[in-house]
Short mmCIF file of C-alpha atoms in Angstrom, two decimals:
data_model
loop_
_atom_site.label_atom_id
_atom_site.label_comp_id
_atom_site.label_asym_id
_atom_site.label_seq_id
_atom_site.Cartn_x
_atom_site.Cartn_y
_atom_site.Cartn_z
CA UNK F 1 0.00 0.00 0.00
CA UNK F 2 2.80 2.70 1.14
CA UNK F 3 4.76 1.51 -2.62
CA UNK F 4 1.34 2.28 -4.25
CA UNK F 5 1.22 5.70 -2.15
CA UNK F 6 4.89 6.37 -3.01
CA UNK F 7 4.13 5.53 -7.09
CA UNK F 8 0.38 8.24 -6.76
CA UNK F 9 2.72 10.67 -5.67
CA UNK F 10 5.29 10.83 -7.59
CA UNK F 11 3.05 10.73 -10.79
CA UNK F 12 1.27 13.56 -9.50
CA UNK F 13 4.32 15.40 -9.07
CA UNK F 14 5.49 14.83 -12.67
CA UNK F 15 2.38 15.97 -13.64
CA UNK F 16 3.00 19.09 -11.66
CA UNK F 17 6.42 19.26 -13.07
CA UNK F 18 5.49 19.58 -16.37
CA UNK F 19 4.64 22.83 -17.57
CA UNK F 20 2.66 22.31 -20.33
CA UNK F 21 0.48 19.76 -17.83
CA UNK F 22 0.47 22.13 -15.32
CA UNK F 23 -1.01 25.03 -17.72
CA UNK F 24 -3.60 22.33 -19.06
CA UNK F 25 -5.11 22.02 -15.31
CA UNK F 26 -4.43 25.67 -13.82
CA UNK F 27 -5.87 27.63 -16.59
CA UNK F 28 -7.94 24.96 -17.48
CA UNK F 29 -9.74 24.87 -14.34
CA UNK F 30 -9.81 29.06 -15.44
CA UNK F 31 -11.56 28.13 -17.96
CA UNK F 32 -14.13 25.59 -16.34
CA UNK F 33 -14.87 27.82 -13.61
CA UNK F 34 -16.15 30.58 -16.07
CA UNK F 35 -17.55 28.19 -18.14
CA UNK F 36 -19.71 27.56 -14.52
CA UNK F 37 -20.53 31.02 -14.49
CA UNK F 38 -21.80 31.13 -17.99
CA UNK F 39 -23.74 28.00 -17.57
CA UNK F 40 -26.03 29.54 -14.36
CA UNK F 41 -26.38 32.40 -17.06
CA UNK F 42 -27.47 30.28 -19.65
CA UNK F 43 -29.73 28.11 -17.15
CA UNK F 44 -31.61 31.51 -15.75
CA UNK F 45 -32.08 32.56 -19.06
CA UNK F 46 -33.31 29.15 -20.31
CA UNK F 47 -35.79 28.90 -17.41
CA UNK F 48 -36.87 32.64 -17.30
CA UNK F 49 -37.97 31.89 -20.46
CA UNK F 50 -39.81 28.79 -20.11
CA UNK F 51 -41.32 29.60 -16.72
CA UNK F 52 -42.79 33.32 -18.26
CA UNK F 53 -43.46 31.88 -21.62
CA UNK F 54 -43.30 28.48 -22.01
CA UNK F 55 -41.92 25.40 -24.05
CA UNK F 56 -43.14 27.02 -27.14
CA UNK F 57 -41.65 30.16 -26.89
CA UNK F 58 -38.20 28.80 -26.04
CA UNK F 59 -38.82 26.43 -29.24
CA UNK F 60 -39.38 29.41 -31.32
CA UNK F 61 -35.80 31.20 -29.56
CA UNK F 62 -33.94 27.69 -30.33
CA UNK F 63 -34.65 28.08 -34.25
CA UNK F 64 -33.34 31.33 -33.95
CA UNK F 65 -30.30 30.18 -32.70
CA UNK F 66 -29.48 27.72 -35.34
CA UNK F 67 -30.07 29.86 -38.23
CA UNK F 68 -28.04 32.54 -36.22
CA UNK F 69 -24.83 29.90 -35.35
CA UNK F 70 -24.79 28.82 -38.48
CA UNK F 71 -24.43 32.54 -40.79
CA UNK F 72 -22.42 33.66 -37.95
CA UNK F 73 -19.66 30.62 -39.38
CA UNK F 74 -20.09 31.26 -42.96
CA UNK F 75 -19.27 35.34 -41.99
CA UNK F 76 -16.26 34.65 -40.02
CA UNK F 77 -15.20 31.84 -43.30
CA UNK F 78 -12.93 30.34 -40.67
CA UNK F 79 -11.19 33.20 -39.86
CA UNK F 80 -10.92 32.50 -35.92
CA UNK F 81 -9.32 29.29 -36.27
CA UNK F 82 -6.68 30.52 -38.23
CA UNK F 83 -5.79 33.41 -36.16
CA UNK F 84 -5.02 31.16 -33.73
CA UNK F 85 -2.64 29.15 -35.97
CA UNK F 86 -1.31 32.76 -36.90
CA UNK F 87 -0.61 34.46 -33.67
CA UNK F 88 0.39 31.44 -31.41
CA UNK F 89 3.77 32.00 -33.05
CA UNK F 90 5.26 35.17 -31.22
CA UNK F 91 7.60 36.36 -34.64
CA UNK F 92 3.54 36.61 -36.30
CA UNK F 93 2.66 38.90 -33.69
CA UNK F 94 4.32 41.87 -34.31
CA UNK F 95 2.22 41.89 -37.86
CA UNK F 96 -0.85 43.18 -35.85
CA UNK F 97 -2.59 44.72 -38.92
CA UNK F 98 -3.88 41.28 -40.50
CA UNK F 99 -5.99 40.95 -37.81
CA UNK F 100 -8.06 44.30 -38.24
CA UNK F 101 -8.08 43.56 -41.99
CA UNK F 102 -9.82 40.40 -41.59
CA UNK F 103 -12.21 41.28 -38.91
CA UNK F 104 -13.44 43.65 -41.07
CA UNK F 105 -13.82 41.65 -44.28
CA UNK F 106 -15.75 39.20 -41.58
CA UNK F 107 -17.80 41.96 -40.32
CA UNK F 108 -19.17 43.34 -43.67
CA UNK F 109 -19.94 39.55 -44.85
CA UNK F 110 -21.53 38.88 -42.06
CA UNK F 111 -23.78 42.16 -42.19
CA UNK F 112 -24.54 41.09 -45.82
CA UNK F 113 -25.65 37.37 -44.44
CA UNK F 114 -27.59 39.67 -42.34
CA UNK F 115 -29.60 41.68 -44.74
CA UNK F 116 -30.13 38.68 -46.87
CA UNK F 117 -31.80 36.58 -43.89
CA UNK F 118 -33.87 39.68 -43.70
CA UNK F 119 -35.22 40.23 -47.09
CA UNK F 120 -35.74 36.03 -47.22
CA UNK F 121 -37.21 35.67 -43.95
CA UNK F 122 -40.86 34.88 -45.15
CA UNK F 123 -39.76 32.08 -47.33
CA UNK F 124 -37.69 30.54 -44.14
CA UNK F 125 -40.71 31.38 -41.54
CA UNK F 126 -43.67 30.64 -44.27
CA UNK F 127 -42.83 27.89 -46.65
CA UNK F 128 -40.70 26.27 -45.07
CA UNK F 129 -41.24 26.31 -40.76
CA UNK F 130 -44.91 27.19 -41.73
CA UNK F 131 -44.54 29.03 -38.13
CA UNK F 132 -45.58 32.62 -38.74
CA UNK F 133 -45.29 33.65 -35.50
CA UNK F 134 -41.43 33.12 -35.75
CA UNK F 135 -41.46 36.32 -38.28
CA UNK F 136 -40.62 39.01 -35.69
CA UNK F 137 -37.81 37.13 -34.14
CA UNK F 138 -36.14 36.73 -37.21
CA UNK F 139 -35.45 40.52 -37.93
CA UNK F 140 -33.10 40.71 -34.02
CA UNK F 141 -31.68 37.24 -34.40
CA UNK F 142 -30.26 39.05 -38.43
CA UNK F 143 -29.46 42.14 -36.55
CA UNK F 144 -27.21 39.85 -34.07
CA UNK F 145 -25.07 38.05 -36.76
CA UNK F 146 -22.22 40.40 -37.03
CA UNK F 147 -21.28 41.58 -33.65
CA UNK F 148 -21.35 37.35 -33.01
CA UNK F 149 -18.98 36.81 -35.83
CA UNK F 150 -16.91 39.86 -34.53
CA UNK F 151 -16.97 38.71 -30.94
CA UNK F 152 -15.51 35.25 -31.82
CA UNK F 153 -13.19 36.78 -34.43
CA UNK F 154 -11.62 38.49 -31.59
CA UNK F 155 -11.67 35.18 -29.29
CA UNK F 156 -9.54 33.56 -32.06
CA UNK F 157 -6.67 36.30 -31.50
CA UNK F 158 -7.08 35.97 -27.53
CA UNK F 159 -7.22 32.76 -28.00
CA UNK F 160 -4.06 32.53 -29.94
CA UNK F 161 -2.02 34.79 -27.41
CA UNK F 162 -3.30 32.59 -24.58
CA UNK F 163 -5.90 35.11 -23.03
CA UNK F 164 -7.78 31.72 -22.01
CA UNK F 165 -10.04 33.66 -19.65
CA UNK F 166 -11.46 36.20 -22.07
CA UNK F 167 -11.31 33.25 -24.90
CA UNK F 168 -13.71 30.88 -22.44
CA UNK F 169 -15.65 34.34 -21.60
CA UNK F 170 -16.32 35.64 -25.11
CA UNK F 171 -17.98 32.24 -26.42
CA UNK F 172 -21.21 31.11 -24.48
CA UNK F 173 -20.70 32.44 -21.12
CA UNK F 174 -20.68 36.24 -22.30
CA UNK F 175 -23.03 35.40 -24.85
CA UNK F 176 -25.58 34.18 -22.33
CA UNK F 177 -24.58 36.27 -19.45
CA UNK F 178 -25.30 39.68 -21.13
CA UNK F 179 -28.48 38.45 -22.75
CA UNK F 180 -29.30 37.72 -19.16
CA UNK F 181 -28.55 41.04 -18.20
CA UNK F 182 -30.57 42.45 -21.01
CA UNK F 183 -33.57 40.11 -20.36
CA UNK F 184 -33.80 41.50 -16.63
CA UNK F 185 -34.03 44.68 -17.58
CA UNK F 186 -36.64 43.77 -19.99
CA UNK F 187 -38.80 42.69 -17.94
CA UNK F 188 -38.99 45.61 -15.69
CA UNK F 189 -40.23 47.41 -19.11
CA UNK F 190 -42.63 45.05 -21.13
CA UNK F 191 -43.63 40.83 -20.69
CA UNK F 192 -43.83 40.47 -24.09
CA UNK F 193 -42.37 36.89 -25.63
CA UNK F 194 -40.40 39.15 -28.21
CA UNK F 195 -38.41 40.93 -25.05
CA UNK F 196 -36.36 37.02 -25.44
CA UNK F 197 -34.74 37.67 -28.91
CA UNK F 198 -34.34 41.16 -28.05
CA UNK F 199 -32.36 40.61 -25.02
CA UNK F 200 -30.22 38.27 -27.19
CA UNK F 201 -29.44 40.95 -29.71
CA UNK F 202 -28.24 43.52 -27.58
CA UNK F 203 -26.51 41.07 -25.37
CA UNK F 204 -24.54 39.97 -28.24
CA UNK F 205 -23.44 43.79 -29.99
CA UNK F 206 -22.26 44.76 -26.14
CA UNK F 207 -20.08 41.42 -25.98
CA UNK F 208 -19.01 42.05 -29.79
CA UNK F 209 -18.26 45.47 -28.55
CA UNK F 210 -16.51 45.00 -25.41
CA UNK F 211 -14.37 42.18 -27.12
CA UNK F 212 -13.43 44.21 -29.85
CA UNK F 213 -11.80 47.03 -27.18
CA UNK F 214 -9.86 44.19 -25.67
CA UNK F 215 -8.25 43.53 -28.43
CA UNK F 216 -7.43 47.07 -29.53
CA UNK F 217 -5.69 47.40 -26.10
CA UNK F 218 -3.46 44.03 -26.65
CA UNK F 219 -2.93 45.23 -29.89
CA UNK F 220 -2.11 48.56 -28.65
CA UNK F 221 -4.25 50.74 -31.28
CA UNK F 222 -5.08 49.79 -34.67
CA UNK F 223 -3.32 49.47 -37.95
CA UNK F 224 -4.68 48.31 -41.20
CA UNK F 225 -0.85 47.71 -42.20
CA UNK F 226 0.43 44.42 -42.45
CA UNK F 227 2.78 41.99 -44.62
CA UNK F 228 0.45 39.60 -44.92
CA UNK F 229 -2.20 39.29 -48.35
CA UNK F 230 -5.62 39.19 -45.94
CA UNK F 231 -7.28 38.09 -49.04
CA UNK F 232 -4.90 34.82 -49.24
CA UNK F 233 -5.28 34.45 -45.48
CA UNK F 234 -8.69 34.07 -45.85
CA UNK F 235 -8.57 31.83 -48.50
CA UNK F 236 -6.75 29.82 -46.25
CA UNK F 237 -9.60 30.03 -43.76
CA UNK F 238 -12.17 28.70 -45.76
CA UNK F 239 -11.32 24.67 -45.17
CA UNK F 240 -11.84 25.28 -41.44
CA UNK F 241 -14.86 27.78 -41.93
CA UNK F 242 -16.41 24.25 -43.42
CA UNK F 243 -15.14 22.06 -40.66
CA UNK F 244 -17.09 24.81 -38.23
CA UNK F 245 -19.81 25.13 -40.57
CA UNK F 246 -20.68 21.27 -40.50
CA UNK F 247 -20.05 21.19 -37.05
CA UNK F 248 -22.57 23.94 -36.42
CA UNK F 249 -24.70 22.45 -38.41
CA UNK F 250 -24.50 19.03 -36.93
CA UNK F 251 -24.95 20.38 -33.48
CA UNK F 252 -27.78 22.57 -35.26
CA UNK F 253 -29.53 19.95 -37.42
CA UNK F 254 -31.88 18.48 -35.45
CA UNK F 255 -33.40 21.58 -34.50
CA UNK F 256 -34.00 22.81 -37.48
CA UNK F 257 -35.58 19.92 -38.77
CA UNK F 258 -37.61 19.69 -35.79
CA UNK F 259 -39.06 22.97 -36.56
CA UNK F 260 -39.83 21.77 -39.95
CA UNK F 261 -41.91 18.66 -38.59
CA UNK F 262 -42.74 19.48 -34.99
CA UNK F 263 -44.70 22.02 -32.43
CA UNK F 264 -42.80 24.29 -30.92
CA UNK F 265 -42.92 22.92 -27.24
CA UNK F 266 -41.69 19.53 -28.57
CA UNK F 267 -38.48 21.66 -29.50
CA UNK F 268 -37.86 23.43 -26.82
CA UNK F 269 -38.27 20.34 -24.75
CA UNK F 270 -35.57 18.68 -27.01
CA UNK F 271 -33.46 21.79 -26.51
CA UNK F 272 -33.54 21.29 -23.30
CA UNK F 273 -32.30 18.30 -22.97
CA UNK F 274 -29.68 19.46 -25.12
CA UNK F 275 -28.71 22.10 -23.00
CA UNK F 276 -28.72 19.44 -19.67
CA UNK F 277 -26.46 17.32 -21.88
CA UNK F 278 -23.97 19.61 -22.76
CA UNK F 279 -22.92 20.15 -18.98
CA UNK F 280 -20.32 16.61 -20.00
CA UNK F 281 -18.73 18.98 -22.72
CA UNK F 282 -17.51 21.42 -19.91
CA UNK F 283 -13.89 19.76 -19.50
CA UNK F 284 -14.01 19.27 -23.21
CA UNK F 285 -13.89 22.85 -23.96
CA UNK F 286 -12.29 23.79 -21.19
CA UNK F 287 -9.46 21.43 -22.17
CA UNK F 288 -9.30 22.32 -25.94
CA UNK F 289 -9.03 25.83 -25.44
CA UNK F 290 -5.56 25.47 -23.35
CA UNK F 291 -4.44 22.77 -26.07
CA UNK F 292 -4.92 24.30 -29.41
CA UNK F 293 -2.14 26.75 -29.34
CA UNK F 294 0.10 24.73 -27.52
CA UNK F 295 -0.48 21.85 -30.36
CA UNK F 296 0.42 24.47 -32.83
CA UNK F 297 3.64 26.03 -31.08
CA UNK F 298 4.90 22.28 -30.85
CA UNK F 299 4.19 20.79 -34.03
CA UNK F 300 5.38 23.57 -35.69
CA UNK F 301 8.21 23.17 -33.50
CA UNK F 302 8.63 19.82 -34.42
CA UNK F 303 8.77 19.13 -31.03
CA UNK F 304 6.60 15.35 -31.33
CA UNK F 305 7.16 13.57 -28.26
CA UNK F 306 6.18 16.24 -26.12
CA UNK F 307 3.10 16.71 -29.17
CA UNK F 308 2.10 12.70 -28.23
CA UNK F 309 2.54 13.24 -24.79
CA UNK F 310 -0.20 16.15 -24.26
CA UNK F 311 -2.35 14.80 -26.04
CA UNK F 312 -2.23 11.50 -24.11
CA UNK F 313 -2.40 13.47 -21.12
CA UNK F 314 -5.56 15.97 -22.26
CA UNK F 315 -7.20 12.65 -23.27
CA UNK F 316 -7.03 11.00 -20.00
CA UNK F 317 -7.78 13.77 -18.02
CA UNK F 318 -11.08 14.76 -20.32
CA UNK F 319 -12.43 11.15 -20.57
CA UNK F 320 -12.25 10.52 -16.76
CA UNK F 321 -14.02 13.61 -15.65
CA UNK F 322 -16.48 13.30 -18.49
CA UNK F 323 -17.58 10.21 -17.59
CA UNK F 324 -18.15 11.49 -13.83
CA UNK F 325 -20.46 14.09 -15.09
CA UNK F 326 -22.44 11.75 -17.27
CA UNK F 327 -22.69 9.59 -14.60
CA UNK F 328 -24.12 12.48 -12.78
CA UNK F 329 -26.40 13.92 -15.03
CA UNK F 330 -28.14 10.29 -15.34
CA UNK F 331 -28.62 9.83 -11.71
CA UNK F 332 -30.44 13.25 -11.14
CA UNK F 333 -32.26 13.36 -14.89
CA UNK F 334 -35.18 13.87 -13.52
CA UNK F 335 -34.54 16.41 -11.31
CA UNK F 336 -32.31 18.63 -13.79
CA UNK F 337 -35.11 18.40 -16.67
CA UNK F 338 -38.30 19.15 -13.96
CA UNK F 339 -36.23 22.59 -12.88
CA UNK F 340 -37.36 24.04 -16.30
CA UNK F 341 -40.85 22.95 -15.66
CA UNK F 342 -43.01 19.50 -15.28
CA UNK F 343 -43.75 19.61 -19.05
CA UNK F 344 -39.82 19.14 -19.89
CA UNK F 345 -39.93 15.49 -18.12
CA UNK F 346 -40.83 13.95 -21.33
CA UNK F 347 -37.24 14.91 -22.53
CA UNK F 348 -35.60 11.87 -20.32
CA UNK F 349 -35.24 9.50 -23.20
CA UNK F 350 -34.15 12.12 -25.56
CA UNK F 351 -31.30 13.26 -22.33
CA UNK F 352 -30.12 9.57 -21.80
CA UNK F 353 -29.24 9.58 -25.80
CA UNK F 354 -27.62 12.90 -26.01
CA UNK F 355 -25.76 11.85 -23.09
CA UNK F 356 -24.09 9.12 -24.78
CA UNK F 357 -23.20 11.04 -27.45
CA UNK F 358 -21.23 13.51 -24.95
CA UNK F 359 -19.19 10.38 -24.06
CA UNK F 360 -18.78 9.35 -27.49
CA UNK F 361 -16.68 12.76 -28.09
CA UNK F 362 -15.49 12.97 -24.68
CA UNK F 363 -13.42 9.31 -24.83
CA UNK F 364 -12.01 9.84 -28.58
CA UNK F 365 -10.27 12.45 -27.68
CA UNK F 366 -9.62 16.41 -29.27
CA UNK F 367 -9.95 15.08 -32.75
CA UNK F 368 -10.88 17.98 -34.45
CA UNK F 369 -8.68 20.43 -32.42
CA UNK F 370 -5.30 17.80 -32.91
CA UNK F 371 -6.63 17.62 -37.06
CA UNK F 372 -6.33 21.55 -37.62
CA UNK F 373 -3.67 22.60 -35.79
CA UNK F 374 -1.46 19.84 -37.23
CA UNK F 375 -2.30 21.04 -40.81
CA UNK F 376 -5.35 18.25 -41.46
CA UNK F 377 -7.72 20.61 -41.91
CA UNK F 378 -8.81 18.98 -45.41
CA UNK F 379 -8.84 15.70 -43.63
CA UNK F 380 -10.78 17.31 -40.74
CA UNK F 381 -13.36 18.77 -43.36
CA UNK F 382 -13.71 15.67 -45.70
CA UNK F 383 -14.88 13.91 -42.42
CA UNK F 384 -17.47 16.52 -41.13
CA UNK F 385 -18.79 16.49 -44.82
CA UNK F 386 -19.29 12.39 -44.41
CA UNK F 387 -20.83 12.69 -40.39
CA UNK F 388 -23.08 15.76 -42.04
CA UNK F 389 -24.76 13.73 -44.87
CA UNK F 390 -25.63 10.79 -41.93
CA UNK F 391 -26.85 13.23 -39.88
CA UNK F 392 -29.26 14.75 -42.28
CA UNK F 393 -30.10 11.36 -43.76
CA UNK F 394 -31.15 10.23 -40.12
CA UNK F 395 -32.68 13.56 -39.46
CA UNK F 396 -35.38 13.20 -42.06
CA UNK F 397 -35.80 9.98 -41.97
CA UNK F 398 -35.90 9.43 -38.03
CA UNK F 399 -37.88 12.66 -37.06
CA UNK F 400 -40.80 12.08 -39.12
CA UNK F 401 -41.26 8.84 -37.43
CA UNK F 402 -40.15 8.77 -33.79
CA UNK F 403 -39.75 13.06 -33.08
CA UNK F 404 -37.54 14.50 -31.05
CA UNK F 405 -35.86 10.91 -30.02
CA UNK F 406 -35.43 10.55 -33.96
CA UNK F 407 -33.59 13.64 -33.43
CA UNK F 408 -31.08 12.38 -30.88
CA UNK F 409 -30.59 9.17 -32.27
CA UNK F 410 -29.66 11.16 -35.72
CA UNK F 411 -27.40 13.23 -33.52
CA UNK F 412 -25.16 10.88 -31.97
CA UNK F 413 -24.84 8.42 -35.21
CA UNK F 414 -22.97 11.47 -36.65
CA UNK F 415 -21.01 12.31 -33.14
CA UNK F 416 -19.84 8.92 -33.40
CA UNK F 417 -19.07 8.63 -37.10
CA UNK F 418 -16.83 11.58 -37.29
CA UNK F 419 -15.03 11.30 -33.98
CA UNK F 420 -14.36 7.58 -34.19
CA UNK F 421 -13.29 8.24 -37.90
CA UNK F 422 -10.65 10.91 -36.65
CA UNK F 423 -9.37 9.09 -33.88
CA UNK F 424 -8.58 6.13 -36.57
CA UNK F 425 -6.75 8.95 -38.47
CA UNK F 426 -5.01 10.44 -36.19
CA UNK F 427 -3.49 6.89 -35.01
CA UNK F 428 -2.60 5.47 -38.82
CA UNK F 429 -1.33 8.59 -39.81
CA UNK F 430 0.53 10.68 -36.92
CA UNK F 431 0.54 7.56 -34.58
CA UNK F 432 -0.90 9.23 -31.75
CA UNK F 433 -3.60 7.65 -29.69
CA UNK F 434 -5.90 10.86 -29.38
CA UNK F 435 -8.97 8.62 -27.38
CA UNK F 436 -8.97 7.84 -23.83
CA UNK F 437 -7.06 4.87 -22.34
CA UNK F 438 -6.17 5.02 -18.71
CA UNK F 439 -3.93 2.04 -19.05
CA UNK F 440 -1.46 3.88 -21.38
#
């Protein structure tokens, strides 16, 4: 027992010892906690919604969300990803004006995507959602696109120069946490169901805002002048705006589809559930965001054992707690789901799938994250393309028949397709076990 003792510790202490390790846990922990923060947000503003206004109402504010996501990727083309790629390398940095040039050329797309969703809106709300009372939420979710794609244009450059905090802030957690803010001052003026997208909007252009001035002050001012052809660095972009665009898509998918064929409760219920089950992504996310650049630095580097050996690490760390959560999540189900109101119950079945699926991408590994920043990008984007077409196969075939559990079973057959597919990758061609395996 005392060799045993004597073995724990001093694994621990390599662990410790190592500073790359040590940086995964410290800031990842940074990351988790306001990840935490952002998640009460998002809760509170999930069940303000469904307690004032129902299941219906918070199906109506889902739909907005996936057409938003998914413009808000096609106006950024990709842009944050490779900003990270750009300015993890400190001799990049000093070339500050390429980032101002593409935010901008992100911004203006965007806004186009934007007035185009706009003039379209009654062929997306009539013909095809035949949900007419979706109409007015369509003109603030438009109005929200570009300060999104700015906000996580900027997150890309933190990102990339390590500001892990404001990186984990700017994506959901601000999102959600100044909507919040804006939806309890909304409701001090009017109860309309409209006040919902509205807070969202203006929750969104103060986060855009505010992430914009931090990156003006790391910058220290702006410049439009830089060495670098913008236009070819976007071009560059563009495989791993379609690796983001499928993913959004995937993740978005079964909502949309659900809107096409279902009531409005029945999707907010799914949503839901959705939003329960993405509680076992926490350490994913908090994980990838410390490991991207550092994947970069070192396989640019050429620095591959210590490459191998943070990724094993990362791996074993993310499966182990993401397994604890699951666990978690299916002993109190019932409890999380009834918080949002006694009608959301009937999303257990629908949880307990989703859930699985969580696993599925929490024991593979960072697949996607270990693809792009290792110059797979293509690879990466060849296998969203294949987990997409299951996953809109199953979608319309599935939903039709069983609903919202036609939905989650559509949703994890592509989870598991593309991250089981990666992980084989990764291992035949970089030989690198990426998945989790607490006996290596």
């Amino acid at each position: 027992m005392h060799a045993q003792k004597s073995v724990l510790k001093q694994q621990l202490q390599n662990i410790w010892n190592d500073d790359d390790r040590k940086e995964i846990l410290t800031k990842g922990f940074s990351f988790l906690s306001i990840r935490m923060a952002g998640l009460l947000a998002g809760y509170l503003f999930t069940y303000l919604i469904t307690v004032n206004f129902g299941a219906s109402v918070f199906g109506l504010l889902s739909l907005c969300f996936s057409i938003f996501l998914f413009l808000g990727i096609l106006g950024r083309t990709g842009v944050d990803i490779n900003l990270v790629k750009q300015y993890a390398e400190e001799k990049n940095f000093s070339d500050k004006g390429l980032f101002y040039r593409v935010a901008l050329k992100s911004f203006i797309l965007a806004t186009v995507l934007s007035v185009l969703l706009i003039i379209f809106k009654d062929v997306l709300v009539i013909a095809l959602f035949k949900k007419p009372e979706l109409q007015p939420y369509i003109l603030w979710t438009a109005l929200a696109i570009p300060f999104w794609t700015l906000t996580l244009v900027c997150a890309g450059l933190l990102r990339a120069r390590k500001k892990n905090k404001w990186f984990a802030f700017l994506n959901i957690p601000g999102r959600f946490t100044m909507a919040l803010i804006a939806l309890l001052i909304f409701f001090l003026i009017e109860d309309a169901p409209i006040i919902v997208i509205k807070a969202h909007f203006y929750g969104v252009m103060f986060l855009g805002l505010l992430a914009f001035i931090r990156c003006i002050l790391l910058l220290e001012g702006i410049t439009f002048r830089s060495e670098v052809n913008s236009w070819k660095f976007l071009k560059e972009s563009i495989p791993m705006m379609l690796s983001s665009s499928i993913l959004v898509v995937l993740g978005w998918m079964d909502t949309f589809v659900l809107g096409i064929y279902e009531s409005g409760d029945q999707i907010g219920i799914y949503n839901v559930a959705i939003k329960i089950a993405g509680l076992a992504s926490f350490t994913f996310l908090a994980i990838n965001s410390i490991l991207a650049p550092k994947l970069a630095e070192m396989y640019s580097g050429r620095n591959l054992n210590s490459f191998a050996s943070l990724i094993r690490f990362s791996a074993l760390l993310n499966g182990a707690l993401s397994i604890v959560i699951v666990i978690g999540i299916l002993v109190f189900h019932d409890w999380l789901l009834k918080i949002f109101g006694p009608e959301f119950s009937a999303g257990d079945t629908v949880l307990f799938i989703l859930c699985f699926g969580q696993l599925i991408t929490a024991l593979t590994g960072s697949v996607g994250v270990i693809l792009q920043m290792t110059g797979h990008q293509v690879v990466y984007q060849n296998i969203m393309i294949i987990a997409l077409i299951v996953n809109v196969i199953l979608n319309f075939v599935l939903i039709p028949l069983y609903g919202p559990i036609g939905a989650a079973i559509a949703t994890i057959s592509s989870i598991f397709c593309w991250n089981v597919i990666g992980a084989i990758y990764i291992k035949v061609k970089l030989n690198i076990n990426s998945y989790f395996n607490p006996f290596n």
